[in-house]
Coordinates of C-alpha atoms and ligand atoms in Angstrom, one line a residue:
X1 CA 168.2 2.0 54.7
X2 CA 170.2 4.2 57.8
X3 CA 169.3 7.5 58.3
X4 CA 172.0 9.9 59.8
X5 CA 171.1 12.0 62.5
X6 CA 172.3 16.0 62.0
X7 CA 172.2 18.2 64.8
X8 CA 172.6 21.8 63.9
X9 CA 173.4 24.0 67.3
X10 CA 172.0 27.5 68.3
X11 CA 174.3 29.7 65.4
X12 CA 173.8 27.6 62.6
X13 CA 170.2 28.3 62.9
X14 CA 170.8 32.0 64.4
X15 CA 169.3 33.8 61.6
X16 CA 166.7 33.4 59.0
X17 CA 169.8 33.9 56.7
X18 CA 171.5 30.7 58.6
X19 CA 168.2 28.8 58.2
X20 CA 168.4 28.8 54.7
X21 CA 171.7 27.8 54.6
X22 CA 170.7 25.1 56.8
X23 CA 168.1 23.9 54.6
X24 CA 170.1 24.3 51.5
X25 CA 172.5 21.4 53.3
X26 CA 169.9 19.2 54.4
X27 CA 168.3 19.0 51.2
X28 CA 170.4 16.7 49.1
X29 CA 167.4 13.8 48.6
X30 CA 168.9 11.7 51.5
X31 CA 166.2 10.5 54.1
X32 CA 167.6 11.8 57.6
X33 CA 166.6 13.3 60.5
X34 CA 167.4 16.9 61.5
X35 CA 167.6 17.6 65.4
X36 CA 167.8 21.6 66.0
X37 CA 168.4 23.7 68.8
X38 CA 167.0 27.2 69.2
X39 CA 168.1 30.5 67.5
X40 CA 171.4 31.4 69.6
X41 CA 170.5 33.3 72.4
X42 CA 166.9 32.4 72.5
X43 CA 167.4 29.8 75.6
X44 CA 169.4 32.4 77.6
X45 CA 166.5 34.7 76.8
X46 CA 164.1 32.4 78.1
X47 CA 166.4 31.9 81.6
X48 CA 166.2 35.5 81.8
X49 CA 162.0 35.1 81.9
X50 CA 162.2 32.7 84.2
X51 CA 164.4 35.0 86.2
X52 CA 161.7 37.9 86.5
X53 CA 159.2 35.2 87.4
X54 CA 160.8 33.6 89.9
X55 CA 161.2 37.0 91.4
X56 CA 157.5 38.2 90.8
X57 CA 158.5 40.6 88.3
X58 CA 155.7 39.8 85.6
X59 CA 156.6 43.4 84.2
X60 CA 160.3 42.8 83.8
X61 CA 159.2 39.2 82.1
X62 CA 156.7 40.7 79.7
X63 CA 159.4 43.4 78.6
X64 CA 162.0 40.3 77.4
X65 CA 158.9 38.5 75.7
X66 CA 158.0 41.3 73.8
X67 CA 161.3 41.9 72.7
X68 CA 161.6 38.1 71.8
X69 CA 158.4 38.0 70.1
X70 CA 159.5 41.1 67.8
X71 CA 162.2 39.5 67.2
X72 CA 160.7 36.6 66.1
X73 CA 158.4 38.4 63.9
X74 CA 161.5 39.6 61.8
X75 CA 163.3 36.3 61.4
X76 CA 159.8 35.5 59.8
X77 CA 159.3 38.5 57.6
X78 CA 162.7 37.7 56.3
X79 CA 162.4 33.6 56.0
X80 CA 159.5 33.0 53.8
X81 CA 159.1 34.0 50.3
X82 CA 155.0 34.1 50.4
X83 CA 152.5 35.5 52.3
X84 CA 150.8 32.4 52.9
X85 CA 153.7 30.9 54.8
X86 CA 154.5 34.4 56.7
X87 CA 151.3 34.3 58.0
X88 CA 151.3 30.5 59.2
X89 CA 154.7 31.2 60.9
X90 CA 153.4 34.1 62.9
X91 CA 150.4 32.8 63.5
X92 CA 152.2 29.2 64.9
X93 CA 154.8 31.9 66.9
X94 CA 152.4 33.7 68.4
X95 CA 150.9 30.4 70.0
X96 CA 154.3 29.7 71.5
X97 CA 154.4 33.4 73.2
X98 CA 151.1 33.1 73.8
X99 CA 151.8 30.4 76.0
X100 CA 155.0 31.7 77.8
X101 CA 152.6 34.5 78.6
X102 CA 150.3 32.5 80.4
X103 CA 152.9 31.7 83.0
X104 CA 153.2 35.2 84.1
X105 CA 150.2 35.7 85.3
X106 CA 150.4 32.8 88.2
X107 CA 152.4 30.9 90.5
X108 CA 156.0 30.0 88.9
X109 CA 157.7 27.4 89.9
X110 CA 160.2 25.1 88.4
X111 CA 157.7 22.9 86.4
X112 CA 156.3 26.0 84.6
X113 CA 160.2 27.4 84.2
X114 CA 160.6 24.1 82.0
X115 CA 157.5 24.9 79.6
X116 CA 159.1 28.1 79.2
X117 CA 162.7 26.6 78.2
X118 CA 161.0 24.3 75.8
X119 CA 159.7 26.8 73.1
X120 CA 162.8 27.8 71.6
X121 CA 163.0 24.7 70.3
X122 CA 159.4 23.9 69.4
X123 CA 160.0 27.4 67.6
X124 CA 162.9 26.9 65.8
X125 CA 162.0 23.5 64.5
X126 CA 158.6 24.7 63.2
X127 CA 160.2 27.5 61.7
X128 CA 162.9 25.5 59.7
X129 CA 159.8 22.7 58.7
X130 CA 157.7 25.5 57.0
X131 CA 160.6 26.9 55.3
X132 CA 161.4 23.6 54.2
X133 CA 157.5 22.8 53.1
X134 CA 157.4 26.4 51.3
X135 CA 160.5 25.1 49.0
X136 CA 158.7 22.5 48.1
X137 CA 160.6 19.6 50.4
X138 CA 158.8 17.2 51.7
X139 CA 159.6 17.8 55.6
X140 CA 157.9 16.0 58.7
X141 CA 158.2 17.6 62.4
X142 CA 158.5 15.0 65.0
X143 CA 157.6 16.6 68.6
X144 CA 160.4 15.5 70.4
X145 CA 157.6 15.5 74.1
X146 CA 156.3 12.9 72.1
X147 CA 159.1 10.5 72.2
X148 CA 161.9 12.0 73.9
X149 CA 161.8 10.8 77.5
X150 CA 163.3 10.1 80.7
X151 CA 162.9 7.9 83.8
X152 CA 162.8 8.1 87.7
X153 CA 166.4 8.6 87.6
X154 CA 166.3 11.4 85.5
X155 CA 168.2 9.1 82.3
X156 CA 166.8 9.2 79.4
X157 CA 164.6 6.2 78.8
X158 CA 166.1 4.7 75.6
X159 CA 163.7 2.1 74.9
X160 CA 161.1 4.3 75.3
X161 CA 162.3 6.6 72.9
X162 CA 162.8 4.0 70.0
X163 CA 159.5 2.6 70.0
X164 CA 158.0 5.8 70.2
X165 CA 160.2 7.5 67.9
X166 CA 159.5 4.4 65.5
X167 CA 155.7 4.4 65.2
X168 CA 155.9 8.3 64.4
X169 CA 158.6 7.3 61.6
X170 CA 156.5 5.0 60.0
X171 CA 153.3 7.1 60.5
X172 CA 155.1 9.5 57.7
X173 CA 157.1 7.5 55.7
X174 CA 157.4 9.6 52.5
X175 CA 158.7 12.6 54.4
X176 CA 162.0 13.4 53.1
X177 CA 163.7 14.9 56.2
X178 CA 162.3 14.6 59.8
X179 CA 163.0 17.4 62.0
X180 CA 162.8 17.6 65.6
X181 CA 163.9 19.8 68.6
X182 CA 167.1 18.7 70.3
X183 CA 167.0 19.6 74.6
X184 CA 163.3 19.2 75.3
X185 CA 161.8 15.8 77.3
X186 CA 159.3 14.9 79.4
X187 CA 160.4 13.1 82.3
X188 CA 158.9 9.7 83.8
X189 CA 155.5 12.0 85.2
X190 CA 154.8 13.0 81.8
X191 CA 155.8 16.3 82.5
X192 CA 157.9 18.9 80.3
X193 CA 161.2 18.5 80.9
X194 CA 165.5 18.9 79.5
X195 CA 168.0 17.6 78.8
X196 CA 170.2 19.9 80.8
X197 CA 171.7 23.1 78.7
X198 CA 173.4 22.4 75.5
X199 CA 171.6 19.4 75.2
X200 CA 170.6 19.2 72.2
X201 CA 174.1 17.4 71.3
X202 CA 172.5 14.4 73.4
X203 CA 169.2 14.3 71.5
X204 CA 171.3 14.1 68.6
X205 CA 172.9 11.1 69.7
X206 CA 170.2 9.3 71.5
X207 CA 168.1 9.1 68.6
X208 CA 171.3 8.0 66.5
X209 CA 171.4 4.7 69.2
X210 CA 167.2 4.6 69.2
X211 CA 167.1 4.5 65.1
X212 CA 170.7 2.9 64.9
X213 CA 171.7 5.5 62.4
X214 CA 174.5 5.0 60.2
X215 CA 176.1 8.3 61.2
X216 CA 175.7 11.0 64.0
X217 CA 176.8 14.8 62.8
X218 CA 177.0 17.7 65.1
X219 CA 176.9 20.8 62.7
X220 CA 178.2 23.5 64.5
X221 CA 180.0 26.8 64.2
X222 CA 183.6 25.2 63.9
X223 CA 185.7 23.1 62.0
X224 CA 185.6 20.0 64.3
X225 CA 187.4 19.9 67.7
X226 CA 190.0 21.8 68.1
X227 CA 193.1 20.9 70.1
X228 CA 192.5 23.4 72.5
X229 CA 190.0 25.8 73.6
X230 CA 189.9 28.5 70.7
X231 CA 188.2 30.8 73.2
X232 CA 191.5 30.5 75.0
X233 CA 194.3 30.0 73.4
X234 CA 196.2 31.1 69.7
X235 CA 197.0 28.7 66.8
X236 CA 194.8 25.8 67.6
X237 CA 193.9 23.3 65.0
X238 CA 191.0 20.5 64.6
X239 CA 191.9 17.2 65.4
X240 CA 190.9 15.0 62.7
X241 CA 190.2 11.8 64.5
X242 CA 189.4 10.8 68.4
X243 CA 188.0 7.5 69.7
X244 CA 185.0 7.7 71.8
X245 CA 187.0 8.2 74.8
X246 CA 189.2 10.7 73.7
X247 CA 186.3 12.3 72.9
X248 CA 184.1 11.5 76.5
X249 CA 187.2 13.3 78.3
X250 CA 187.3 16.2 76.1
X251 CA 184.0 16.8 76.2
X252 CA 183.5 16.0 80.0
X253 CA 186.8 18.5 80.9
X254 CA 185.5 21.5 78.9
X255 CA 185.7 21.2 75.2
X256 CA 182.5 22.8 74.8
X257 CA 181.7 21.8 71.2
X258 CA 180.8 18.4 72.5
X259 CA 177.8 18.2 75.7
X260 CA 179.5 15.6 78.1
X261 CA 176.7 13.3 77.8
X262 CA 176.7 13.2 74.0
X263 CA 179.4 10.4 73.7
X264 CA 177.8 7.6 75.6
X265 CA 175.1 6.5 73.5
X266 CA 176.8 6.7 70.3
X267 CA 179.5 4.7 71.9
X268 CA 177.3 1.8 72.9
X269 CA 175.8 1.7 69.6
X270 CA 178.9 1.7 67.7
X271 CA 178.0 4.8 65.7
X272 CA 180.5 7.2 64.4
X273 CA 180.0 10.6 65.3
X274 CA 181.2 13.7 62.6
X275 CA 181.9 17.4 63.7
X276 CA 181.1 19.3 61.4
X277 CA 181.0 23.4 60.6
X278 CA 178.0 24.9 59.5
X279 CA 179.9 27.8 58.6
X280 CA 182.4 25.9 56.3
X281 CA 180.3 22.5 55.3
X282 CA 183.0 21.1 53.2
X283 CA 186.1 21.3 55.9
X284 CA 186.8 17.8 57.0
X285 CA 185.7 18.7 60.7
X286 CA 186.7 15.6 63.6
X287 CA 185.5 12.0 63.3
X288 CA 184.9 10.1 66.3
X289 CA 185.0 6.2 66.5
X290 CA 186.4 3.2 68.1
X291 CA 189.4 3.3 66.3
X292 CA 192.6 4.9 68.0
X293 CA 195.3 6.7 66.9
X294 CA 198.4 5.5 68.6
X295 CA 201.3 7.0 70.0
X296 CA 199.5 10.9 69.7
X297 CA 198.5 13.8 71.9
X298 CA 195.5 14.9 70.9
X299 CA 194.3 18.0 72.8
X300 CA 193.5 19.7 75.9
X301 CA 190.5 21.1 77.6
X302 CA 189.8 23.0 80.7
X303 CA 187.4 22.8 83.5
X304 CA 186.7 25.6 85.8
X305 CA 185.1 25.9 89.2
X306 CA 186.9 22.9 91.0
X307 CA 187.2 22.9 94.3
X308 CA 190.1 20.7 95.6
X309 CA 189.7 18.8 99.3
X310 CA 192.3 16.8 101.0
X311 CA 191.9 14.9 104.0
X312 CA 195.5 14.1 105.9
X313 CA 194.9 11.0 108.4
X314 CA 198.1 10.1 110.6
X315 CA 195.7 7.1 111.2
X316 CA 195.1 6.2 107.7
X317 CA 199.1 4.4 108.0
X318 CA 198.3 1.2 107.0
X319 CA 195.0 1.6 108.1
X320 CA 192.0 -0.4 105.3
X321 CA 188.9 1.2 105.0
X322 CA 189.6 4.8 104.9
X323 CA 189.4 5.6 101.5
X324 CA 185.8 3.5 101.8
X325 CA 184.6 6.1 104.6
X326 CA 185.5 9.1 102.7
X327 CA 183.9 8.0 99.4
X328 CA 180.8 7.2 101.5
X329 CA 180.5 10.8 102.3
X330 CA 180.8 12.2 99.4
X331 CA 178.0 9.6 98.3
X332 CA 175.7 10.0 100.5
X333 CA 175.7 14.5 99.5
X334 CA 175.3 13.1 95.5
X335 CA 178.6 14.9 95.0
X336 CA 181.1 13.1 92.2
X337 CA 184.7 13.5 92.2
X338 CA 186.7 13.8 89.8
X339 CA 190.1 13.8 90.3
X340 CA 191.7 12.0 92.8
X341 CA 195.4 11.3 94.5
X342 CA 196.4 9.4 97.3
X343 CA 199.5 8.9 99.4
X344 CA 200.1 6.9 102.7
X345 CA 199.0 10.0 105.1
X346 CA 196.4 11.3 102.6
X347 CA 193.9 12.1 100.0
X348 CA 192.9 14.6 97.9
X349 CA 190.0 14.5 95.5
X350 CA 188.3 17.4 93.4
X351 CA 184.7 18.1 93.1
X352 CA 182.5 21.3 90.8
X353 CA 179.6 20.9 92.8
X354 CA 180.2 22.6 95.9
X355 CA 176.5 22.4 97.4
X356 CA 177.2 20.1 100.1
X357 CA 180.7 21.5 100.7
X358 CA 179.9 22.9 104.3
X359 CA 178.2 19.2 105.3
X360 CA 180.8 17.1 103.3
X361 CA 184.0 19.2 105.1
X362 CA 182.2 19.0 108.8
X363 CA 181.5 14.7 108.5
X364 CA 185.0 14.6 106.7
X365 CA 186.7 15.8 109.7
X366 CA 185.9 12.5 111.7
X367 CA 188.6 11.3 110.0
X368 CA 191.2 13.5 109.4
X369 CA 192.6 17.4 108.8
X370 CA 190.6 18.9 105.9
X371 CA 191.3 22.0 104.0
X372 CA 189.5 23.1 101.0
X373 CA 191.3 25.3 98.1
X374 CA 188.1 26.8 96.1
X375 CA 188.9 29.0 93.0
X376 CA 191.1 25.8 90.8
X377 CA 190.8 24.3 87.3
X378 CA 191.5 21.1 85.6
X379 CA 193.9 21.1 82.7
X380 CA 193.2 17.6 81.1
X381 CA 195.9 16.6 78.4
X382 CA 193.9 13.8 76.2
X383 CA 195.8 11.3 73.3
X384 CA 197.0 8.0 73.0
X385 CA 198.7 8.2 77.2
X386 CA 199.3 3.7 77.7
X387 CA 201.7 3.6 80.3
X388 CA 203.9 1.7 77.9
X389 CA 204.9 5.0 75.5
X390 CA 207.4 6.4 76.9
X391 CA 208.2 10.0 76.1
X392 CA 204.7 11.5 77.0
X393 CA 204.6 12.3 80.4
X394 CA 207.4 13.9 80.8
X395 CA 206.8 16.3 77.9
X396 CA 203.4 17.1 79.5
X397 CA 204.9 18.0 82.9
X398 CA 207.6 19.4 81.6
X399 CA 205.4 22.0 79.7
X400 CA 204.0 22.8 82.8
X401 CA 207.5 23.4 84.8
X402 CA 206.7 27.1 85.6
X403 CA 202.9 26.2 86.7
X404 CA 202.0 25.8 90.8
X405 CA 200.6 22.6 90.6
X406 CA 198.0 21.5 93.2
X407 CA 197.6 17.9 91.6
X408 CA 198.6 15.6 88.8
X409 CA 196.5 12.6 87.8
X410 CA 197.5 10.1 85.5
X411 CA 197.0 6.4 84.9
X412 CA 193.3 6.5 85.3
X413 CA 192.7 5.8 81.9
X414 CA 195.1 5.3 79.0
X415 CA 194.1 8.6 77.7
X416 CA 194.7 11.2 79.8
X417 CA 196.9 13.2 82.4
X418 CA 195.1 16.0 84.3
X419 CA 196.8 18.8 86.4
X420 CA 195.1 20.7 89.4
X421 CA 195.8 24.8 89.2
X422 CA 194.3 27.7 90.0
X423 CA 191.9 29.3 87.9
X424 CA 193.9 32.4 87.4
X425 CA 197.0 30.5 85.6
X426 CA 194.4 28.7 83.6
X427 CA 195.2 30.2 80.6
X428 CA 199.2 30.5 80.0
X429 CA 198.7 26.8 81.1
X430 CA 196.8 25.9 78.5
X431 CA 199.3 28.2 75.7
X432 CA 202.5 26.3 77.5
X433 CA 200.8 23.1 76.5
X434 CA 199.5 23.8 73.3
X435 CA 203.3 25.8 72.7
X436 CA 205.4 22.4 73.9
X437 CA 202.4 19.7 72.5
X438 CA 201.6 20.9 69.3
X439 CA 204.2 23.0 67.8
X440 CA 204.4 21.6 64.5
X441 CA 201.1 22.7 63.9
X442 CA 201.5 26.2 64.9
X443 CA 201.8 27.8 61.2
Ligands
LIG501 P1 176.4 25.0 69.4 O1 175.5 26.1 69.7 O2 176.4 24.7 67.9 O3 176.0 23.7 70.2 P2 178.6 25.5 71.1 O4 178.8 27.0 71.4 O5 177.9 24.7 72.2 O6 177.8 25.4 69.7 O7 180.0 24.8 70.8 C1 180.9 25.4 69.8 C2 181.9 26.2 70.4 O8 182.7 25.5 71.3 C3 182.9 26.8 69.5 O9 182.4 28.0 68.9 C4 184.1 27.0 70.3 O10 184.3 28.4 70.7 C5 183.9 26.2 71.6 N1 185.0 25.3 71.9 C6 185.5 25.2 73.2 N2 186.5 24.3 73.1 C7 186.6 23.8 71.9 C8 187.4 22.9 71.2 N3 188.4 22.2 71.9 N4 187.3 22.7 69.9 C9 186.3 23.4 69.2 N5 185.5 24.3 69.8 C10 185.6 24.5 71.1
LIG502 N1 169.0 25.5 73.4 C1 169.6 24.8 74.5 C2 170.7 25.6 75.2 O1 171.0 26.7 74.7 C3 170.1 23.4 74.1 C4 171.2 23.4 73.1 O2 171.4 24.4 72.3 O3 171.9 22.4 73.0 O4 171.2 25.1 76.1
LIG503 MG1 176.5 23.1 72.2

């Protein structure tokens, strides 16, 4: 029989209150397995240790942890009916602080930084697995440094994780619900590792593909994805259905329900992938699959920090090879671009990682007049955009007609058009588009 795969994110699971709501929806007899992030905040928290260490402040480190750990001891108090299970939750904490302790007392360095991150999770999980054994459920923990791994590359080792992830299935196969921590690795030297932050939406899905579950649900603290960012912008609505692409390019230009990454390995495997709200379990939420809604705009997303480069060559008329050399050198700093437009006596292409910015402009200017606008943002309009419907582009743009526009992008994929503007019209962008795209569900 499949198993699906729930992830619950940082809020579902920020209180002991939310954990038993939690537990109350995973507890409806079906075998599955339950991927959890820390308590909100807790990650953050443990950045904020790191901080202090990396700037040999053991004092300033030992403050947050004991703030942490009391915390912590409350959530407790207030989760478990009994004494007997209080007692094994504190005394199972206390190991985890225990052990961030430990690493303020020597040499920190990034490898120790990463034991730190990990014990939200390993918290969290245990946590929810007691509760769940002191109702009476029968509940497994699967350490996800067990089976969770990546390679050389720093991608997650898939085949790896199955047979691993496998043998411990089968090692406890009357357990009702399996829950593991979503975010935490080891990489291919066996050490303690991520899966970058809000990674626990790629656990979710990489297990999904290792187990080939029949269904991949992201519980979070929304009804589904919206179609635009609620942080942002009034009346926006969930979008009931998205392909996986839709969904990859939503996720990728800012829609932060979904971690970029999270799309792939459901895609490959073919398995759907729900939205969900923790906060409202029975709202429809988004499903995402191979099938496409035609003829639709979907939503928009935003991505900040882009800095936009364009390289004007009087030589690049007619010229072959150009676009080649300029690639090359973003290559060769590990920078990716993202957007990109050409014309016959230039190029302009956007990057967000600007830490070969100084190199990249100074080997650039072999080849042409380079200037760098910092301080920009993507706007990426995402639906049903084949070149054949007519109609679509011209309402995007025409939303936009009051907007300074650096660049437009379109073509690159039949489901999107993305603009180029500075960060500070970012958001009466996005309310134009959401006013012109979506108006009839505005009420
Ligand atoms: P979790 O902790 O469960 O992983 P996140 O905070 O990572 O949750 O993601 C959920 C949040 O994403 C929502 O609370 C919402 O504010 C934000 N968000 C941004 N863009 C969108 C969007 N297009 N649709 C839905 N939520 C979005
Ligand atoms: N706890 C991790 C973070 O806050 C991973 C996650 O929540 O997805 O980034
Ligand atoms: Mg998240």
């Amino acid at each position: 029989m499949k198993m699906k795969v729930l992830k619950f994110g940082g809020t579902s699971v920020g209180s002991a209150q939310q954990m038993k709501e939690v537990a109350q929806l995973i507890s409806d007899g079906n075998k599955k397995i339950v991927v959890l992030s820390a308590m909100s905040g807790t990650t953050n928290t443990l950045v904020e240790i790191g901080d202090y260490l990396y700037k040999k402040n053991p004092e300033g480190a030992n403050e947050i942890i004991n703030l942490l750990e009391s915390k912590y001891r409350s959530h407790i108090d207030e989760l478990y009916a009994t004494d007997e299970y209080k007692q094994l939750a504190q005394k199972s904490i206390k190991e985890n602080f225990d052990a961030i302790r430990t690493y303020t007392k020597d040499l920190f360095t990034l490898f120790e930084e990463k034991v730190i991150l990990s014990q939200g999770e390993l918290i969290s999980t245990k946590m929810m697995t007691l509760y769940l054994q002191e109702q009476g459920i029968k509940a497994t923990l699967l350490p996800a440094l067990e089976y969770m791994r990546t390679d050389k590359n720093a991608s997650p080792d898939l085949a790896y994780t199955r047979s691993h992830l496998q043998t411990l299935i089968e090692q406890t196969p009357d357990a009702e619900i399996y829950i593991t921590q979503g975010y935490i690795c080891r990489n291919a030297y066996g050490e303690v590792d991520n899966l970058q932050r809000g990674g626990s939406d790629y656990t979710a899905s990489l297990i999904g593909a290792a187990v080939n579950a029949s269904e991949i649900q992201i519980w979070t603290d929304i009804d589904g994805m919206h179609n635009n960012d609620p942080r942002i912008v009034e009346h926006t609505t969930p979008v009931r259905h998205l392909n996986f692409d839709e969904a990859a390019e939503l996720a990728y230009f800012g829609a932060k329900i979904l971690h970029p990454t999270c799309i792939q390995p459901a895609k490959y495997a073919n398995i759907p992938v729900r939205l969900l709200n923790t906060m409202d379990p029975k709202a429809p939420g988004t499903l995402i699959c191979n099938d496409t809604e035609l003829a639709r705009i979907k939503a928009v997303a935003a991505k900040d920090n882009i800095t936009a480069i364009r390289i004007k060559s009087s030589r690049m008329l007619l010229a072959y090879g150009f676009m080649r050399k300029v690639f090359d050198i973003f290559e060769s700093y590990k920078t990716s671009i993202d957007m990109v437009c050409t014309s016959e006596v230039g190029v302009s292409v956007t990057i967000d990682n600007t830490k070969n910015l100084n190199n990249i402009v100074n080997d650039l200017k072999m080849y042409g007049t380079v200037t760098v606008d910092d301080n920009m943002c993507i706007l990426c309009v995402v639906g049903d955009l084949q070149w054949s419907n007519v109609g679509f582009e011209s309402a995007v743009v025409s939303a936009m007609k009051d907007v300074p526009v650096r660049m437009i992008s379109y073509g690159g994929s039949n489901y999107n058009i993305s603009f180029l503007v500075n960060q500070d019209d970012k958001k009466r962008s996005l309310q134009l588009l959401s006013d012109a795209l979506f108006v009839e569900n505005k009420e």
